[in-house]
DNA sequence: CAGTGGTCTAGACCACTCG
DNA sequence: GAGTGGTCTAGACCACTGA
């Protein structure tokens, strides 16, 4: 019994690219620096990132995974639970555990609703406007860990609610890394940058930080949105990173708030 | 063994004010409509609400609670875990599980930071401005489940960051329910409405819904904040409710965003 | 040192979904 | 009915805290 467990720990060790110079007796302790379920989580995250299981197809069952990784079902369950909480997976009782689609470009931070404290989120429609090149400002360069002036891809998207323009997005990505992201690719992905990143680069961006301001709508943006300029709007900045924590995308969003309000997801 | 479990289920039944007309054989199934850990959660929430354990003092240990409620430690742990996730409790390894302080008036929805994607939240200072009476508008009445024109208590607070005015709050509460909330009481609670609610009424408000807009700063508010009017600012509306889900407070906040930005808590 | 939360296991049963 | 996630138990050991 015990030797078998030990072997599994050693296997996990290599799977995680961790190195231990300790004697076998010490391996377990060394590994315990991270709880087993956290190690399982890393292993699964990597295998998901490598596209081992397509989106919306079931992973192996909890018992199957437990056998593969040589841990108990409860431990697998705890790891899966955290991934579900992070939105990477979802579960359906009696069916299985599934890889979630790439995150929606709108993001999980806040939700748009038409009414006041209304409950119906209403379908936002994403419209792809175009792709262009740009250079990193000081601010963007710092956030994306690039040098100032580094070449960027700029993706412009328009959000509509019931046909009416609601928000305007500018997504910025490092061109050196994601230069292949052209208009055709994004169009094939329904206009979604995140879906394109997932399919083309195996990157699943996750919101890392979001920031809000009240600003006045600029003339250029007002033209695109088809409304008057100089009205107060909501400005959102978002930094997204891969599951490994590498910055991927900087996004700036302008939200019209004259007739709409933005309801935040009730936290916890 | 089994009879003992049965008795515990029946006890839980009464603790939860649930009623079952079924024969003893059916009680278990009836109860199973809610998982055991969820029932434990309710029981604990109520006991916390009744002030059984003062803030920052330890609850009984997981094993002790398990014995009291006649469930396993793992089940208690799951219930406690969810309450920790909700911010009602916090845990410290080796010490115990504690009741958290009343929520901060600032709220858990978003966090203010001075810099761009900066990491230091910086201490916000709350300044109590005063108390007054008002009447419920249509909107507020609907949110607080009152009739239109119902008497309200209005509490005004100013938030400062490094001495500089950053935000202005107007909290509205039903006067019929919370009429005792006068300036003296609130001052005794450090200016915090939530602390006062907890101490005076045993109510622990939790954010239920939050809504954002970009608006222009009005003249009256500009005077209080000591800045120019007509600048774009962030407007936040928040509805708070008791743990039982009864609406308690409607709060309107005006955030200056000329030199500050509001970073949202990274979700999950 | 004793007591606490944190992790992990093995095994059981339930509730749901599908063919 | 077979297979899946969801819950619950009993017991073990670890890591941390404080006296």
Coordinates of C-alpha atoms (C1' of nucleotides) in Angstrom, one line a residue:
Chain A
X1 CA 0.0 0.0 0.0
X2 CA 2.5 2.6 1.1
X3 CA 5.1 1.9 -1.5
X4 CA 2.4 2.3 -4.2
X5 CA 1.5 5.7 -2.9
X6 CA 5.1 6.7 -2.8
X7 CA 5.5 5.8 -6.5
X8 CA 2.5 8.0 -7.3
X9 CA 4.0 10.9 -5.5
X10 CA 7.2 10.5 -7.4
X11 CA 5.3 10.3 -10.7
X12 CA 3.4 13.5 -9.8
X13 CA 6.8 15.0 -9.1
X14 CA 8.0 14.5 -12.6
X15 CA 4.7 15.4 -14.1
X16 CA 5.0 18.8 -12.4
X17 CA 8.6 19.3 -13.4
X18 CA 9.5 19.6 -9.8
X19 CA 12.9 18.2 -8.7
X20 CA 13.7 16.6 -5.5
X21 CA 17.2 15.5 -4.5
X22 CA 15.9 14.0 -1.2
X23 CA 15.9 10.4 -0.4
X24 CA 12.7 8.5 -1.1
X25 CA 11.7 9.0 2.6
X26 CA 11.8 12.8 2.0
X27 CA 9.9 12.9 -1.3
X28 CA 6.5 13.0 0.4
X29 CA 7.4 15.9 2.5
X30 CA 9.0 17.8 -0.3
X31 CA 5.8 17.4 -2.3
X32 CA 3.7 18.4 0.6
X33 CA 4.9 21.9 0.0
X34 CA 1.9 21.9 -2.3
X35 CA -1.2 20.0 -1.3
X36 CA -1.9 17.0 -3.4
X37 CA -5.1 18.5 -4.8
X38 CA -3.3 21.6 -5.9
X39 CA -0.8 19.5 -7.8
X40 CA -3.7 17.6 -9.4
X41 CA -5.1 21.0 -10.4
X42 CA -1.9 22.0 -12.1
X43 CA -1.6 18.7 -13.9
X44 CA -5.2 19.0 -15.1
X45 CA -4.8 22.7 -16.1
X46 CA -1.8 21.8 -18.2
X47 CA -3.6 18.9 -19.9
X48 CA -6.6 21.1 -20.5
X49 CA -4.3 23.8 -21.9
X50 CA -2.8 21.3 -24.2
X51 CA -6.2 20.6 -25.6
X52 CA -6.4 17.0 -24.4
X53 CA -10.1 17.4 -23.9
X54 CA -12.1 19.5 -26.4
X55 CA -14.5 22.1 -25.0
X56 CA -17.8 20.7 -24.0
X57 CA -16.6 17.1 -24.0
X58 CA -16.4 15.2 -20.8
X59 CA -13.2 14.6 -18.9
X60 CA -12.7 11.1 -17.6
X61 CA -14.9 10.5 -14.6
X62 CA -13.7 11.4 -11.1
X63 CA -13.0 7.7 -10.4
X64 CA -11.1 7.3 -13.6
X65 CA -9.0 10.3 -13.0
X66 CA -8.3 9.2 -9.4
X67 CA -7.1 5.9 -10.8
X68 CA -4.9 7.5 -13.4
X69 CA -3.3 9.9 -10.9
X70 CA -3.4 7.3 -8.1
X71 CA -5.1 9.5 -5.6
X72 CA -8.5 9.1 -4.0
X73 CA -11.7 10.3 -5.7
X74 CA -12.2 12.9 -3.0
X75 CA -8.9 14.6 -3.8
X76 CA -9.7 14.6 -7.5
X77 CA -13.0 16.1 -6.6
X78 CA -11.5 18.9 -4.6
X79 CA -9.2 19.8 -7.5
X80 CA -12.0 19.7 -10.0
X81 CA -14.1 21.8 -7.7
X82 CA -11.6 24.6 -7.7
X83 CA -11.3 24.5 -11.5
X84 CA -15.1 24.7 -11.7
X85 CA -15.0 27.7 -9.3
X86 CA -12.5 29.3 -11.6
X87 CA -14.7 28.7 -14.6
X88 CA -12.3 26.4 -16.4
X89 CA -14.7 23.4 -16.0
X90 CA -18.3 22.9 -15.4
X91 CA -20.2 19.8 -14.1
X92 CA -23.5 18.3 -14.8
X93 CA -24.8 15.7 -12.4
X94 CA -25.2 12.4 -14.0
X95 CA -23.3 13.4 -17.1
X96 CA -19.8 14.3 -16.3
X97 CA -17.3 17.1 -16.0
X98 CA -16.6 19.3 -19.0
X99 CA -14.1 21.8 -20.2
X100 CA -15.7 25.2 -20.4
X101 CA -15.7 27.2 -23.6
X102 CA -13.1 29.9 -23.8
X103 CA -14.1 32.9 -21.6
X104 CA -16.6 35.2 -23.2
X105 CA -14.9 38.4 -24.4
X106 CA -17.3 40.4 -22.3
X107 CA -15.7 39.0 -19.2
X108 CA -16.9 37.8 -15.8
X109 CA -16.3 41.0 -13.9
X110 CA -19.5 42.8 -14.5
X111 CA -22.7 42.0 -16.2
X112 CA -24.9 44.4 -18.2
X113 CA -28.5 44.5 -17.5
X114 CA -31.0 46.8 -19.1
X115 CA -33.2 47.5 -16.1
X116 CA -32.5 48.7 -12.5
X117 CA -31.5 45.7 -10.4
X118 CA -33.2 43.7 -13.1
X119 CA -32.5 40.0 -13.2
X120 CA -32.5 39.3 -16.9
X121 CA -28.9 39.7 -18.2
X122 CA -30.2 39.8 -21.8
X123 CA -28.1 38.6 -24.7
X124 CA -25.3 40.9 -25.6
X125 CA -24.3 40.6 -29.3
X126 CA -20.7 41.0 -30.3
X127 CA -19.8 42.7 -33.5
X128 CA -16.2 42.5 -34.8
X129 CA -15.2 45.9 -36.3
X130 CA -11.6 45.3 -37.3
X131 CA -8.0 44.7 -36.7
X132 CA -5.1 47.1 -36.8
X133 CA -1.5 47.6 -35.6
X134 CA -0.4 49.9 -32.9
X135 CA 2.5 50.5 -30.6
X136 CA 2.6 50.0 -26.9
X137 CA 2.3 53.1 -24.7
X138 CA 4.2 53.2 -21.4
X139 CA 1.1 52.0 -19.5
X140 CA 0.3 49.1 -21.8
X141 CA 3.9 48.1 -22.2
X142 CA 4.2 47.8 -18.4
X143 CA 1.0 45.8 -18.1
X144 CA 1.9 43.4 -20.8
X145 CA 5.5 43.2 -19.8
X146 CA 6.8 44.6 -23.1
X147 CA 9.1 47.3 -24.0
X148 CA 7.7 50.7 -24.7
X149 CA 6.7 51.1 -28.4
X150 CA 6.5 47.3 -28.9
X151 CA 4.3 46.3 -31.9
X152 CA 0.7 45.5 -30.9
X153 CA -2.4 44.0 -32.5
X154 CA -5.4 46.1 -31.9
X155 CA -8.9 44.4 -32.2
X156 CA -12.0 46.6 -32.1
X157 CA -15.4 45.2 -31.1
X158 CA -18.8 46.6 -30.6
X159 CA -21.4 45.3 -28.2
X160 CA -25.0 45.6 -28.9
X161 CA -28.0 45.0 -26.7
X162 CA -31.2 44.6 -28.5
X163 CA -29.6 46.1 -31.6
X164 CA -28.5 49.2 -29.8
X165 CA -24.8 50.0 -29.4
X166 CA -23.9 49.6 -25.7
X167 CA -20.1 49.4 -25.5
X168 CA -16.9 49.6 -27.5
X169 CA -13.9 47.5 -26.9
X170 CA -10.2 47.9 -27.9
X171 CA -8.2 44.8 -27.2
X172 CA -4.4 45.1 -27.4
X173 CA -2.0 42.1 -27.7
X174 CA 1.7 41.7 -28.3
X175 CA 2.2 41.4 -32.1
X176 CA 5.4 39.4 -31.6
X177 CA 3.4 36.7 -29.8
X178 CA 0.0 36.9 -31.5
X179 CA 0.8 38.3 -34.9
X180 CA -1.2 35.6 -36.6
X181 CA -4.4 37.1 -35.2
X182 CA -5.8 38.7 -38.4
X183 CA -9.4 39.7 -39.2
X184 CA -10.1 36.4 -41.0
X185 CA -9.1 34.4 -38.0
X186 CA -11.2 36.4 -35.6
X187 CA -14.2 36.4 -37.9
X188 CA -14.0 32.6 -38.0
X189 CA -14.2 32.7 -34.2
X190 CA -17.4 34.7 -34.2
X191 CA -15.5 37.9 -33.6
X192 CA -14.2 36.7 -30.2
X193 CA -10.6 37.3 -29.4
X194 CA -10.6 34.8 -26.5
X195 CA -12.0 32.0 -28.7
X196 CA -9.3 32.8 -31.3
X197 CA -6.6 32.8 -28.7
X198 CA -7.8 29.4 -27.4
X199 CA -8.0 27.8 -30.9
X200 CA -4.9 29.3 -32.4
X201 CA -2.6 29.5 -29.5
X202 CA -4.1 27.2 -26.8
X203 CA -4.2 30.2 -24.5
X204 CA -7.2 30.6 -22.2
X205 CA -7.1 34.2 -21.0
X206 CA -8.4 34.9 -17.5
X207 CA -9.2 38.3 -16.1
X208 CA -6.5 39.3 -13.8
X209 CA -7.3 42.9 -12.9
X210 CA -10.1 45.3 -13.8
X211 CA -10.3 49.0 -13.2
X212 CA -13.1 51.5 -13.6
X213 CA -13.4 55.1 -14.2
X214 CA -16.1 57.7 -15.1
X215 CA -15.0 59.6 -18.2
X216 CA -16.4 61.7 -21.0
X217 CA -17.1 60.0 -24.3
X218 CA -14.6 61.1 -26.9
X219 CA -15.6 62.2 -30.4
X220 CA -14.1 59.3 -32.3
X221 CA -15.7 56.7 -30.0
X222 CA -19.0 58.6 -30.1
X223 CA -19.0 58.3 -33.9
X224 CA -18.5 54.6 -33.8
X225 CA -21.2 54.2 -31.2
X226 CA -23.5 56.5 -33.0
X227 CA -24.3 58.8 -30.1
X228 CA -23.4 62.3 -29.0
X229 CA -20.0 63.0 -27.6
X230 CA -19.1 64.5 -24.2
X231 CA -21.7 62.4 -22.3
X232 CA -20.4 60.7 -19.2
X233 CA -19.6 57.0 -19.7
X234 CA -18.0 54.1 -17.9
X235 CA -14.4 53.2 -18.8
X236 CA -13.1 49.8 -18.0
X237 CA -9.6 48.6 -18.3
X238 CA -8.8 44.9 -18.1
X239 CA -5.6 43.0 -18.0
X240 CA -6.0 39.3 -18.9
X241 CA -3.4 36.6 -18.4
X242 CA -2.9 33.0 -19.2
X243 CA -3.6 30.4 -16.6
X244 CA 0.2 30.4 -16.0
X245 CA 0.0 34.1 -15.2
X246 CA 1.6 35.5 -18.3
X247 CA -0.1 38.8 -19.4
X248 CA -1.9 38.3 -22.7
X249 CA -4.3 41.1 -23.4
X250 CA -5.0 44.6 -22.4
X251 CA -8.5 45.7 -23.1
X252 CA -10.2 49.1 -22.9
X253 CA -13.9 49.3 -22.9
X254 CA -16.2 52.3 -23.1
X255 CA -19.7 51.6 -21.8
X256 CA -22.7 53.8 -22.5
X257 CA -24.7 54.5 -19.3
X258 CA -27.3 57.0 -20.4
X259 CA -30.0 54.3 -20.7
X260 CA -28.2 51.3 -19.4
X261 CA -26.7 50.3 -16.1
X262 CA -24.0 47.8 -15.3
X263 CA -24.8 45.3 -12.6
X264 CA -22.0 43.7 -10.9
X265 CA -22.0 40.0 -10.2
X266 CA -23.0 39.5 -6.6
X267 CA -19.7 38.4 -5.1
X268 CA -19.9 35.2 -3.2
Chain B
X1 CA -26.0 3.7 15.1
X2 CA -28.8 4.4 12.7
X3 CA -31.4 5.4 15.3
X4 CA -28.9 7.9 16.7
X5 CA -28.5 9.5 13.2
X6 CA -32.2 9.6 12.8
X7 CA -32.6 11.5 16.0
X8 CA -30.1 14.0 14.9
X9 CA -32.0 14.5 11.7
X10 CA -35.1 15.1 13.6
X11 CA -33.4 17.6 15.8
X12 CA -32.0 19.4 12.8
X13 CA -35.5 19.5 11.4
X14 CA -36.8 21.5 14.3
X15 CA -33.8 23.7 14.5
X16 CA -34.6 24.7 10.9
X17 CA -38.3 25.2 11.6
X18 CA -39.0 22.7 8.9
X19 CA -42.0 20.5 9.4
X20 CA -42.4 16.9 8.2
X21 CA -45.6 14.9 8.6
X22 CA -44.0 11.8 7.3
X23 CA -43.3 8.7 9.3
X24 CA -39.9 8.4 10.8
X25 CA -38.8 6.3 7.9
X26 CA -39.5 9.3 5.6
X27 CA -37.9 12.0 7.6
X28 CA -34.5 11.4 6.2
X29 CA -35.7 11.7 2.7
X30 CA -37.6 14.8 3.4
X31 CA -34.6 16.4 4.9
X32 CA -32.5 15.4 2.0
X33 CA -34.2 18.1 0.0
X34 CA -31.4 20.2 1.4
X35 CA -27.9 18.7 1.8
X36 CA -26.9 18.2 5.4
X37 CA -24.0 20.7 5.0
X38 CA -26.5 23.4 3.8
X39 CA -28.7 22.8 6.8
X40 CA -25.7 23.1 9.1
X41 CA -24.9 26.4 7.3
X42 CA -28.3 27.7 8.0
X43 CA -28.2 26.7 11.6
X44 CA -24.8 28.4 12.0
X45 CA -25.8 31.5 10.2
X46 CA -28.8 31.9 12.5
X47 CA -26.7 31.3 15.6
X48 CA -24.1 33.8 14.3
X49 CA -26.9 36.3 13.6
X50 CA -28.2 35.9 17.1
X51 CA -24.7 36.9 18.3
X52 CA -23.9 33.6 20.0
X53 CA -20.3 34.1 19.2
X54 CA -18.9 37.7 19.3
X55 CA -16.8 38.9 16.4
X56 CA -13.2 37.8 16.4
X57 CA -13.8 35.1 19.0
X58 CA -13.5 31.5 18.0
X59 CA -16.4 29.2 17.3
X60 CA -16.3 25.8 18.8
X61 CA -13.8 23.6 16.9
X62 CA -14.9 21.6 13.9
X63 CA -15.0 18.4 16.0
X64 CA -16.9 20.1 18.8
X65 CA -19.5 21.4 16.3
X66 CA -19.7 18.0 14.6
X67 CA -20.5 16.5 18.0
X68 CA -23.1 19.1 18.9
X69 CA -24.8 18.8 15.5
X70 CA -24.2 15.0 15.3
X71 CA -22.6 15.1 11.9
X72 CA -19.1 14.3 10.8
X73 CA -16.3 16.8 10.9
X74 CA -16.1 16.8 7.2
X75 CA -19.7 18.0 6.8
X76 CA -19.1 20.8 9.4
X77 CA -16.0 21.7 7.5
X78 CA -17.9 22.0 4.2
X79 CA -20.5 24.3 5.8
X80 CA -17.8 26.4 7.5
X81 CA -15.9 26.6 4.2
X82 CA -18.9 28.1 2.4
X83 CA -19.4 30.6 5.2
X84 CA -15.7 31.5 4.9
X85 CA -16.2 32.0 1.2
X86 CA -19.1 34.3 1.9
X87 CA -17.0 36.3 4.3
X88 CA -19.1 35.6 7.3
X89 CA -16.3 33.6 9.0
X90 CA -12.5 33.4 8.7
X91 CA -10.1 30.6 9.7
X92 CA -6.6 30.7 11.1
X93 CA -4.8 27.4 11.1
X94 CA -3.9 26.2 14.5
X95 CA -6.1 28.8 16.1
X96 CA -9.7 28.3 15.1
X97 CA -12.6 29.6 13.1
X98 CA -13.8 33.1 13.9
X99 CA -16.8 35.3 13.2
X100 CA -15.8 38.1 10.9
X101 CA -16.4 41.8 11.8
X102 CA -19.4 43.4 10.2
X103 CA -18.8 44.1 6.6
X104 CA -17.0 47.3 5.9
X105 CA -19.2 50.1 4.7
X106 CA -17.1 50.4 1.6
X107 CA -18.2 47.0 0.5
X108 CA -16.6 44.0 -1.1
X109 CA -17.6 44.7 -4.7
X110 CA -14.8 46.9 -5.8
X111 CA -11.6 48.2 -4.2
X112 CA -10.1 51.6 -4.6
X113 CA -6.5 51.9 -5.5
X114 CA -4.6 55.0 -6.2
X115 CA -2.3 53.7 -9.0
X116 CA -2.9 51.9 -12.2
X117 CA -3.3 48.2 -11.6
X118 CA -1.4 48.9 -8.4
X119 CA -1.4 46.3 -5.7
X120 CA -1.6 48.5 -2.6
X121 CA -5.3 49.0 -1.6
X122 CA -4.3 51.9 0.7
X123 CA -6.4 52.8 3.7
X124 CA -9.6 54.5 3.0
X125 CA -10.8 56.7 5.9
X126 CA -14.5 57.0 6.6
X127 CA -15.9 60.3 7.8
X128 CA -19.4 60.5 9.1
X129 CA -21.2 63.6 7.8
X130 CA -24.7 63.4 9.3
X131 CA -28.1 61.8 9.5
X132 CA -31.3 63.1 8.1
X133 CA -34.8 62.0 7.2
X134 CA -36.2 61.5 3.8
X135 CA -39.0 59.7 1.9
X136 CA -38.7 56.8 -0.4
X137 CA -38.7 57.4 -4.1
X138 CA -40.4 54.9 -6.4
X139 CA -37.1 53.3 -7.1
X140 CA -35.9 53.1 -3.5
X141 CA -39.3 51.9 -2.3
X142 CA -39.2 49.1 -4.8
X143 CA -35.7 48.0 -3.8
X144 CA -36.4 48.1 -0.1
X145 CA -39.8 46.6 -0.4
X146 CA -41.5 49.6 1.1
X147 CA -44.4 51.8 -0.1
X148 CA -43.6 54.9 -2.0
X149 CA -43.0 57.8 0.2
X150 CA -42.2 55.7 3.2
X151 CA -40.0 57.4 5.9
X152 CA -36.3 56.8 5.5
X153 CA -33.1 57.4 7.5
X154 CA -30.4 59.0 5.3
X155 CA -26.8 58.6 6.4
X156 CA -24.2 60.6 4.6
X157 CA -20.5 59.5 4.7
X158 CA -17.3 60.8 3.0
X159 CA -14.4 58.6 2.1
X160 CA -10.9 60.0 2.1
X161 CA -7.8 58.6 0.7
X162 CA -4.6 60.2 2.0
X163 CA -6.8 63.1 3.3
X164 CA -8.2 63.8 -0.1
X165 CA -12.0 63.3 -0.7
X166 CA -12.5 60.3 -2.9
X167 CA -16.2 59.3 -2.6
X168 CA -19.5 60.3 -1.1
X169 CA -22.1 57.9 0.2
X170 CA -25.8 58.3 0.9
X171 CA -27.2 55.3 2.7
X172 CA -31.0 54.9 2.9
X173 CA -32.8 52.7 5.5
X174 CA -36.4 52.2 6.4
X175 CA -37.1 54.5 9.4
X176 CA -39.9 52.2 10.6
X177 CA -37.3 49.5 11.1
X178 CA -34.1 51.4 11.9
X179 CA -35.4 54.7 13.3
X180 CA -33.1 54.4 16.3
X181 CA -30.1 55.0 14.0
X182 CA -29.2 58.5 15.1
X183 CA -26.0 60.4 14.7
X184 CA -24.8 59.5 18.1
X185 CA -25.2 55.8 17.6
X186 CA -23.4 55.9 14.3
X187 CA -20.6 58.0 15.7
X188 CA -20.1 55.5 18.4
X189 CA -19.6 52.9 15.7
X190 CA -16.9 54.8 14.0
X191 CA -19.3 56.3 11.5
X192 CA -20.1 52.9 10.1
X193 CA -23.7 52.1 9.3
X194 CA -23.0 48.4 9.0
X195 CA -21.3 48.2 12.4
X196 CA -24.2 50.1 13.9
X197 CA -26.7 47.7 12.3
X198 CA -24.8 44.8 13.6
X199 CA -24.6 46.1 17.2
X200 CA -28.0 47.7 17.5
X201 CA -30.1 45.4 15.4
X202 CA -28.1 42.2 15.1
X203 CA -28.3 42.6 11.3
X204 CA -25.3 41.8 9.2
X205 CA -25.9 43.4 5.8
X206 CA -24.5 41.6 2.7
X207 CA -24.2 43.2 -0.7
X208 CA -27.0 41.8 -2.9
X209 CA -26.7 43.8 -6.0
X210 CA -24.5 46.5 -7.3
X211 CA -24.9 48.7 -10.3
X212 CA -22.5 51.1 -12.0
X213 CA -22.9 54.2 -14.2
X214 CA -20.9 57.0 -15.5
X215 CA -22.5 60.3 -14.6
X216 CA -21.7 64.0 -14.2
X217 CA -20.9 65.3 -10.7
X218 CA -23.8 67.4 -9.4
X219 CA -23.2 70.8 -7.9
X220 CA -24.3 69.9 -4.4
X221 CA -22.2 66.8 -4.3
X222 CA -19.2 68.8 -5.8
X223 CA -19.5 71.3 -2.9
X224 CA -19.3 68.5 -0.3
X225 CA -16.4 66.8 -2.1
X226 CA -14.6 70.1 -2.6
X227 CA -14.1 69.7 -6.3
X228 CA -15.5 71.3 -9.5
X229 CA -18.9 70.2 -10.7
X230 CA -19.7 68.7 -14.0
X231 CA -16.7 66.3 -14.1
X232 CA -17.4 62.7 -15.0
X233 CA -17.6 60.4 -12.0
X234 CA -18.5 56.9 -11.2
X235 CA -21.9 56.3 -9.7
X236 CA -22.5 53.1 -7.7
X237 CA -25.9 51.9 -6.4
X238 CA -25.9 49.1 -3.9
X239 CA -28.7 47.1 -2.4
X240 CA -27.8 45.3 0.8
X241 CA -29.8 42.6 2.5
X242 CA -29.7 40.6 5.7
X243 CA -28.4 37.0 5.6
X244 CA -32.1 36.0 5.4
X245 CA -32.4 38.0 2.2
X246 CA -34.5 40.9 3.6
X247 CA -33.5 44.2 2.0
X248 CA -31.9 46.5 4.5
X249 CA -30.1 49.3 2.9
X250 CA -30.0 51.2 -0.4
X251 CA -26.8 53.1 -0.9
X252 CA -25.7 55.5 -3.5
X253 CA -22.0 56.3 -4.0
X254 CA -20.3 59.0 -6.1
X255 CA -16.7 58.2 -6.8
X256 CA -14.2 60.7 -8.1
X257 CA -12.2 59.3 -10.9
X258 CA -10.1 62.2 -12.1
X259 CA -7.0 61.1 -10.2
X260 CA -8.2 57.8 -8.8
X261 CA -9.2 54.5 -10.4
X262 CA -11.3 51.7 -8.9
X263 CA -9.9 48.3 -9.2
X264 CA -12.3 45.4 -9.0
X265 CA -11.6 42.4 -6.9
X266 CA -10.3 39.7 -9.2
X267 CA -13.2 37.3 -9.3
X268 CA -12.3 33.7 -8.6
Chain C
dC1 C1' 2.7 20.0 24.6
dA2 C1' -2.4 19.9 23.4
dG3 C1' -5.6 21.7 20.4
dT4 C1' -6.8 23.6 16.1
dG5 C1' -7.5 23.8 11.1
dG6 C1' -5.8 21.4 6.5
dT7 C1' -5.4 17.3 3.8
dC8 C1' -6.2 12.7 2.3
dT9 C1' -8.3 8.1 2.1
dA10 C1' -11.7 4.3 1.4
dG11 C1' -16.0 3.2 1.2
dA12 C1' -20.9 4.0 1.1
dC13 C1' -25.2 5.7 -0.6
dC14 C1' -28.1 9.1 -3.2
dA15 C1' -29.8 11.7 -7.4
dC16 C1' -29.5 12.4 -11.9
dT17 C1' -29.0 11.4 -17.0
dC18 C1' -29.0 8.5 -20.7
dG19 C1' -29.7 4.5 -23.8
Chain D
dG1 C1' -29.6 -0.5 -15.5
dA2 C1' -25.0 1.5 -15.9
dG3 C1' -22.4 5.4 -15.2
dT4 C1' -21.9 9.9 -13.5
dG5 C1' -21.5 13.7 -10.1
dG6 C1' -23.1 14.9 -5.1
dT7 C1' -23.0 13.9 -0.3
dC8 C1' -21.6 11.9 4.0
dT9 C1' -18.8 9.2 7.2
dA10 C1' -14.9 7.5 10.1
dG11 C1' -10.5 7.7 10.7
dA12 C1' -5.8 9.0 9.9
dC13 C1' -1.9 12.1 9.7
dC14 C1' 0.2 16.8 8.9
dA15 C1' 1.2 21.8 9.9
dC16 C1' 0.5 25.5 12.6
dT17 C1' -0.4 28.1 17.0
dG18 C1' -0.1 29.2 21.7
dA19 C1' 0.9 28.4 26.5

